[in-house]
Short mmCIF file of C-alpha atoms in Angstrom, two decimals:
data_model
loop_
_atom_site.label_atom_id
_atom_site.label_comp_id
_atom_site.label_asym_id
_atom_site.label_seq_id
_atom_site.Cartn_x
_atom_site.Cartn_y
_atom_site.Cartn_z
CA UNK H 1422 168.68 95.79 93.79
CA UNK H 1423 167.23 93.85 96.39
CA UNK H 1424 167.24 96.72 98.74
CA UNK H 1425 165.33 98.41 95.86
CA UNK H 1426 162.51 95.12 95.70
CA UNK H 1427 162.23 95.60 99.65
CA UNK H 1428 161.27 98.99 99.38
CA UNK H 1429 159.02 98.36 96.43
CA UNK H 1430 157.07 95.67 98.67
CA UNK H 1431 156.74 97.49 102.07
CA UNK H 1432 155.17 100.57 99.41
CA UNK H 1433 152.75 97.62 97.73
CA UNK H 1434 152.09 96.66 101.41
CA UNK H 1435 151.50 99.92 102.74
CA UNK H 1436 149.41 101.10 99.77
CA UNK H 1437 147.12 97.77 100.34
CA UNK H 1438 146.33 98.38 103.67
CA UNK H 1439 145.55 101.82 103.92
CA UNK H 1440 143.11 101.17 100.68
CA UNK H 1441 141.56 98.66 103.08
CA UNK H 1442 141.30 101.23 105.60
CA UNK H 1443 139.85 103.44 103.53
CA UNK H 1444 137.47 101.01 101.92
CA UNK H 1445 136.35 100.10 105.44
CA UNK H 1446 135.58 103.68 106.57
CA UNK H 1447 133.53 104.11 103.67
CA UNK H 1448 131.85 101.05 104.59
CA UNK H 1449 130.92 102.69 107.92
CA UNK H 1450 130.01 106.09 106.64
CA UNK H 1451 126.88 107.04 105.65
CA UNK H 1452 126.69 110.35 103.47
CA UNK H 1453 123.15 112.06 104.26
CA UNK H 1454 122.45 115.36 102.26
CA UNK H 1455 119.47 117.83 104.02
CA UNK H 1456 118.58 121.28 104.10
CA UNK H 1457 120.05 123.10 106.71
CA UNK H 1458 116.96 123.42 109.26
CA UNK H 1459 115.60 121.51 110.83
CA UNK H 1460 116.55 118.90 108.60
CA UNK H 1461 120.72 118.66 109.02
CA UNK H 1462 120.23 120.08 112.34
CA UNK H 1463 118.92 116.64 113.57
CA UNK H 1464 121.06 115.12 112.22
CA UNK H 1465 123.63 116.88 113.36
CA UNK H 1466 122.71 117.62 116.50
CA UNK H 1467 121.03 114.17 117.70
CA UNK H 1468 121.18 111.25 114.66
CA UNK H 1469 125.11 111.88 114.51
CA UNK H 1470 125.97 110.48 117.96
CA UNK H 1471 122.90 107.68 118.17
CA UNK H 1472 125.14 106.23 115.19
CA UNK H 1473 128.24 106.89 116.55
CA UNK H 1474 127.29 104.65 119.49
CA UNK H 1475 126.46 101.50 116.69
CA UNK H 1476 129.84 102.45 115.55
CA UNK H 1477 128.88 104.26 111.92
CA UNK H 1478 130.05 108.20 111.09
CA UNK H 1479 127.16 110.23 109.96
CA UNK H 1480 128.40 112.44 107.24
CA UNK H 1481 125.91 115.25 106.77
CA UNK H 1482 125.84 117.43 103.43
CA UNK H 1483 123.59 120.38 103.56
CA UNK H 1484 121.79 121.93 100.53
CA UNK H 1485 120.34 125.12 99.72
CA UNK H 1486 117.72 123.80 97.10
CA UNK H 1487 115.48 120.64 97.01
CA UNK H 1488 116.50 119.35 93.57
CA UNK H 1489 119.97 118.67 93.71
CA UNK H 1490 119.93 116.41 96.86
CA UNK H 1491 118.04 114.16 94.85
CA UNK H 1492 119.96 114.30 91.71
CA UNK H 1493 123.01 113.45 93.99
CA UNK H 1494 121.38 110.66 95.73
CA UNK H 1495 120.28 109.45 92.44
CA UNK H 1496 124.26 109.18 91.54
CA UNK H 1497 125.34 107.69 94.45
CA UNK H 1498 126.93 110.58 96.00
CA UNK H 1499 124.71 110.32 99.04
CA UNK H 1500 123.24 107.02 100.70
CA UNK H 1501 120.13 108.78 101.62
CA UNK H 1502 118.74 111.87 102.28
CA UNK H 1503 116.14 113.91 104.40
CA UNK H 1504 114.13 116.57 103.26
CA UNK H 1505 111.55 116.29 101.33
CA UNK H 1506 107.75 115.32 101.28
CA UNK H 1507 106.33 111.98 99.81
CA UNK H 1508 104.56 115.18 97.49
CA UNK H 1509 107.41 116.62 95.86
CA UNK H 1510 109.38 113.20 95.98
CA UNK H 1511 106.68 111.80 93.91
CA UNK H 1512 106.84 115.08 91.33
CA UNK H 1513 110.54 114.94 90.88
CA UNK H 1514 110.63 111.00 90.24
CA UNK H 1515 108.25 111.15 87.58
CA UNK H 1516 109.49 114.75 86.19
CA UNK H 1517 113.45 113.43 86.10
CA UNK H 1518 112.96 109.92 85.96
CA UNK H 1519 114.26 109.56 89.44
CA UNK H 1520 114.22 106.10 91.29
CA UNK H 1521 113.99 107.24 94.87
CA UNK H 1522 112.17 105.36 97.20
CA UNK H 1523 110.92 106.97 100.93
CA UNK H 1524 112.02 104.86 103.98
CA UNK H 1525 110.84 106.15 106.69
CA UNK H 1526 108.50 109.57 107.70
CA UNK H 1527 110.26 111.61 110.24
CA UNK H 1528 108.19 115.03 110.60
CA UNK H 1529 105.88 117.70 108.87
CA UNK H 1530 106.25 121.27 108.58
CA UNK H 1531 103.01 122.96 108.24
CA UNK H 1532 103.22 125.63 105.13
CA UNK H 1533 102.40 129.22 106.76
CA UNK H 1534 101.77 132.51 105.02
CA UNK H 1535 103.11 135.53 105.97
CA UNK H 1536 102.82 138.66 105.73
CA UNK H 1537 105.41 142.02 107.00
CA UNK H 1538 101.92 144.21 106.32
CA UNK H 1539 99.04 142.50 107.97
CA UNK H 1540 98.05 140.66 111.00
CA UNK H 1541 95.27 138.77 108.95
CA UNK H 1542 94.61 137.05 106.15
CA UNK H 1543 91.49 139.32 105.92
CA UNK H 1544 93.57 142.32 105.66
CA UNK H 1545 94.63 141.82 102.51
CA UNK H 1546 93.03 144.20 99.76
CA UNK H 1547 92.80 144.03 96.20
CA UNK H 1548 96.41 143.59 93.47
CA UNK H 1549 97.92 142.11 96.89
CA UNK H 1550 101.13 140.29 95.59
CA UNK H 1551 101.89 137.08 97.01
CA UNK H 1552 105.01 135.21 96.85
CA UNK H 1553 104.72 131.14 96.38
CA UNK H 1554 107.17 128.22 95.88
CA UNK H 1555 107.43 127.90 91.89
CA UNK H 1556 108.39 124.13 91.54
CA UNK H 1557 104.91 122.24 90.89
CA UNK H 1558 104.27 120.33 93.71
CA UNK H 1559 105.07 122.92 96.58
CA UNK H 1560 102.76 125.98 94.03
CA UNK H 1561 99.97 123.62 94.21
CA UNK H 1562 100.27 123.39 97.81
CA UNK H 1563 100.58 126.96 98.24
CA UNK H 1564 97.51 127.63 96.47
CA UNK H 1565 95.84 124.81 98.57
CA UNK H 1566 96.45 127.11 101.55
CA UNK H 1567 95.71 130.06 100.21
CA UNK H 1568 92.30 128.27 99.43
CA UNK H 1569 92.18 127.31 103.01
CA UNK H 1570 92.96 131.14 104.18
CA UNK H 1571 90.50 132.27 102.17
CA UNK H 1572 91.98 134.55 99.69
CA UNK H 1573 91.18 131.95 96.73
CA UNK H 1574 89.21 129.10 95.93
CA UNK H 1575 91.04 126.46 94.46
CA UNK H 1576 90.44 122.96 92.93
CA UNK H 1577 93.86 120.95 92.59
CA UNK H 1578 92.38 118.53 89.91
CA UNK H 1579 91.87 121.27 87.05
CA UNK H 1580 96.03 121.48 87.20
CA UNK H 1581 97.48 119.33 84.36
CA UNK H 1582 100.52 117.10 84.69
CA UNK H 1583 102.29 119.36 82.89
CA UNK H 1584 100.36 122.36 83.12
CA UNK H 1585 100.63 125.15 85.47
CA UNK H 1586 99.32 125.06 89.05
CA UNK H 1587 97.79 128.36 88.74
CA UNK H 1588 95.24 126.82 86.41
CA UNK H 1589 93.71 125.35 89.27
CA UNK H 1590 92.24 128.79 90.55
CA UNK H 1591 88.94 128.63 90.01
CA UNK H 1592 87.94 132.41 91.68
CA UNK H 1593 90.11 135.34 93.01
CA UNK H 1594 88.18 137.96 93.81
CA UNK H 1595 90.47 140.26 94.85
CA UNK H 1596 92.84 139.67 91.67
CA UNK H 1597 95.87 138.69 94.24
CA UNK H 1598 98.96 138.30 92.11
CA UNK H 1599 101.09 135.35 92.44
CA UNK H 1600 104.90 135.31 92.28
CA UNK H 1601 106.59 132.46 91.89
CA UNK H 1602 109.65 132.52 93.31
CA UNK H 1603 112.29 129.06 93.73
CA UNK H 1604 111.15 128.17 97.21
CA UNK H 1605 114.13 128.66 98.92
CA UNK H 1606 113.90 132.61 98.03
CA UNK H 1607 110.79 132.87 98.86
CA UNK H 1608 111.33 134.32 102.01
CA UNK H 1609 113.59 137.10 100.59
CA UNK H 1610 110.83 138.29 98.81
CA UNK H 1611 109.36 139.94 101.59
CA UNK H 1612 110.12 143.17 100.74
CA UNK H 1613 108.41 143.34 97.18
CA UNK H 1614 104.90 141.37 97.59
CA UNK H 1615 102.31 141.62 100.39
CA UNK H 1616 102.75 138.21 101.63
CA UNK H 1617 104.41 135.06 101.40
CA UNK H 1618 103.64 131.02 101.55
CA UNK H 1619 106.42 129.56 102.92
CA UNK H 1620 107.76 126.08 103.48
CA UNK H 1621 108.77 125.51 106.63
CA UNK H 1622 112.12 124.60 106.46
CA UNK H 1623 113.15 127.86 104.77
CA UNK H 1624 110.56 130.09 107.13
CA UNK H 1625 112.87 128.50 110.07
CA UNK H 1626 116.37 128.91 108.58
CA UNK H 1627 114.86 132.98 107.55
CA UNK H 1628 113.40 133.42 110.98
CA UNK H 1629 110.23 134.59 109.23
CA UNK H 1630 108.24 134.86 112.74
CA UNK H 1631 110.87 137.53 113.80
CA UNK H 1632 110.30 139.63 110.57
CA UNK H 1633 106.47 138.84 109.19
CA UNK H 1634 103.43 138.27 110.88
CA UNK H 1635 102.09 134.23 110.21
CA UNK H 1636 98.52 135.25 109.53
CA UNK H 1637 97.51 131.86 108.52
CA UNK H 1638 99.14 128.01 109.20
CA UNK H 1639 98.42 125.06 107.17
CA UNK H 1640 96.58 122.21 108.41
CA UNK H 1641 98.67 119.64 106.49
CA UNK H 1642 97.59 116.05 104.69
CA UNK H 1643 99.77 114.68 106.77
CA UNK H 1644 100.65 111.24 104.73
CA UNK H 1645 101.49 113.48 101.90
CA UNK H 1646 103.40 116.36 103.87
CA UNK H 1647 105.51 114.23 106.25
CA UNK H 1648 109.27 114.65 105.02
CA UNK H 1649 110.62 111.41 104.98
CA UNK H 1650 114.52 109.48 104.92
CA UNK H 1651 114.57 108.82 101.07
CA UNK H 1652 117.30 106.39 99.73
CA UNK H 1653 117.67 105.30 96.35
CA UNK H 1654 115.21 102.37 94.72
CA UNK H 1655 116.94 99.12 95.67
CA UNK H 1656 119.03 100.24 98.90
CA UNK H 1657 115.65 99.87 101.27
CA UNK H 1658 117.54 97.50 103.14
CA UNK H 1659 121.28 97.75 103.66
CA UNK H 1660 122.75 98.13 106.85
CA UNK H 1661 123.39 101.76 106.26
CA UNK H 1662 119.57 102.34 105.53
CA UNK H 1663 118.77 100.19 109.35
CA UNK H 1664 120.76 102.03 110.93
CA UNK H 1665 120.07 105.37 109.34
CA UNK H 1666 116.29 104.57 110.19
CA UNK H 1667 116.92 103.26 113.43
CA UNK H 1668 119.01 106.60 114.29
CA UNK H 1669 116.39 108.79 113.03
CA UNK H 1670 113.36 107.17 115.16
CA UNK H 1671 115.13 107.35 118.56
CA UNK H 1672 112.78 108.49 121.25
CA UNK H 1673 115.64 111.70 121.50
CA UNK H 1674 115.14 112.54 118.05
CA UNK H 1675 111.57 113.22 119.25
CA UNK H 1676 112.29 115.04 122.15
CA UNK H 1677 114.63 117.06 120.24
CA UNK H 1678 112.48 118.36 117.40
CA UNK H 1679 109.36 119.33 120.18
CA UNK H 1680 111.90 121.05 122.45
CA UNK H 1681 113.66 123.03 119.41
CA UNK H 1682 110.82 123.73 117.10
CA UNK H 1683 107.49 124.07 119.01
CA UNK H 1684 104.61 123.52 116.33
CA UNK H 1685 106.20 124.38 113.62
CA UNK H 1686 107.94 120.77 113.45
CA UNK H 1687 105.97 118.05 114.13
CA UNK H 1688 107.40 114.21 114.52
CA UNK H 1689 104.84 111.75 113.49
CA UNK H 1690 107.10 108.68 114.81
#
């Protein structure tokens, strides 16, 4: 019996203290979800061993879409995450009563268009198709550019809060049809439509320049196209959101992002 009791405390003992390991690790984890480029490349690549060195373990989760690393932040299954513009963070708080809260701006991708047919923007003739993010933030951009390019003229502030962005096209002479796609499959609409406007994460991670002309880039708003380190409202400052922002504005981080990505990722630390 009291063999039994010994056993049953060295178990209660063991069981203690690897619970207090565990709870430790977790205490030095920090679970990031991003798109796969450039987004959890950084990360990967450059953040992971900056916080390595302070003695936290960068656990990256990468996502295909942009609304469920927000959803999953918003549950506490990620401390923070990195993908997004202040834009679309601001649609998707207000359109599923998120509570996210942007930390720090990292970088902007300009929007491009594309196009596998044409080498300009002036090429394109009348019933062109053109494929466009369909979520409302990222269509209203696309339409800005296509403004911009020319093929449109455009005025944002005829678009309801919960009306469509295409009611914001104010003349299209050359009737140019616009598909909208979820903007991650945007890019693998490139066989069926004349052209494309493409975020730039997913024209990276497609290697659109290889495939499609860019007949057109974006001159971004910058303070409302920078994708920023989002964490959830009320976590602004725990240590995991210092150090996470610390990581993330290391002068390498920089010199990662111009050496990998050229212009088509731009740091604006």
């Amino acid at each position: 019996m009291k063999a039994l009791k010994k056993i049953l405390v060295v178990a209660l003992i063991a069981t203690t203290l690897l619970a207090g390991c565990g709870k430790k690790a977790d205490e030095k984890t920090i679970k990031v979800g991003a798109t796969a480029v450039p987004h959890a490349m950084v990360l990967n690549d450059v953040v992971k061993d900056i916080l390595a060195k302070d003695g936290w373990t960068l656990d990256v989760v990468e996502f295909t879409d942009y609304v469920t690393p927000n959803t999953s932040l918003e549950e506490g299954e990620l401390d923070a995450n990195y993908f997004q513009t202040y834009g679309y963070l601001v649609d998707q708080n207000q359109s599923r009563g998120l509570h996210l809260v942007p930390v720090q701006g990292v970088h902007y991708e300009p929007m491009q268009i594309f196009s596998k047919n044409y080498t300009s923007v002036a090429n394109f003739v009348a019933g062109d198709a053109i494929a466009i993010p369909n979520d409302f933030d990222n269509e209203k951009r696309a339409l800005t550019v296509a403004a911009a390019a020319g093929l449109i003229e455009y005025d944002p502030s005829l678009v309801a809060a919960n009306g469509s962005p295409l009611d914001g096209i104010t003349s299209n002479p050359l009737g140019i049809q616009f598909k909208e796609v979820e903007a991650a499959n945007v890019p693998q609409a490139n066989n069926d439509v004349a052209g494309l406007i493409v975020n730039g994460n997913y024209a990276l991670e497609s290697k659109l320049k290889d495939k499609s002309n860019s007949v057109f880039v974006e001159i971004p708003d910058i303070a409302a196209r920078t994708n920023y380190l989002v964490v959830k409202g009320g976590n602004e400052e725990t240590e995991k959101t210092k150090a996470l922002i610390k990581a993330i504005t290391d002068p390498s981080v920089k010199v990662y992002i111009e050496e990998h990505y050229g212009s088509a990722v731009v740091p604006v630390f």
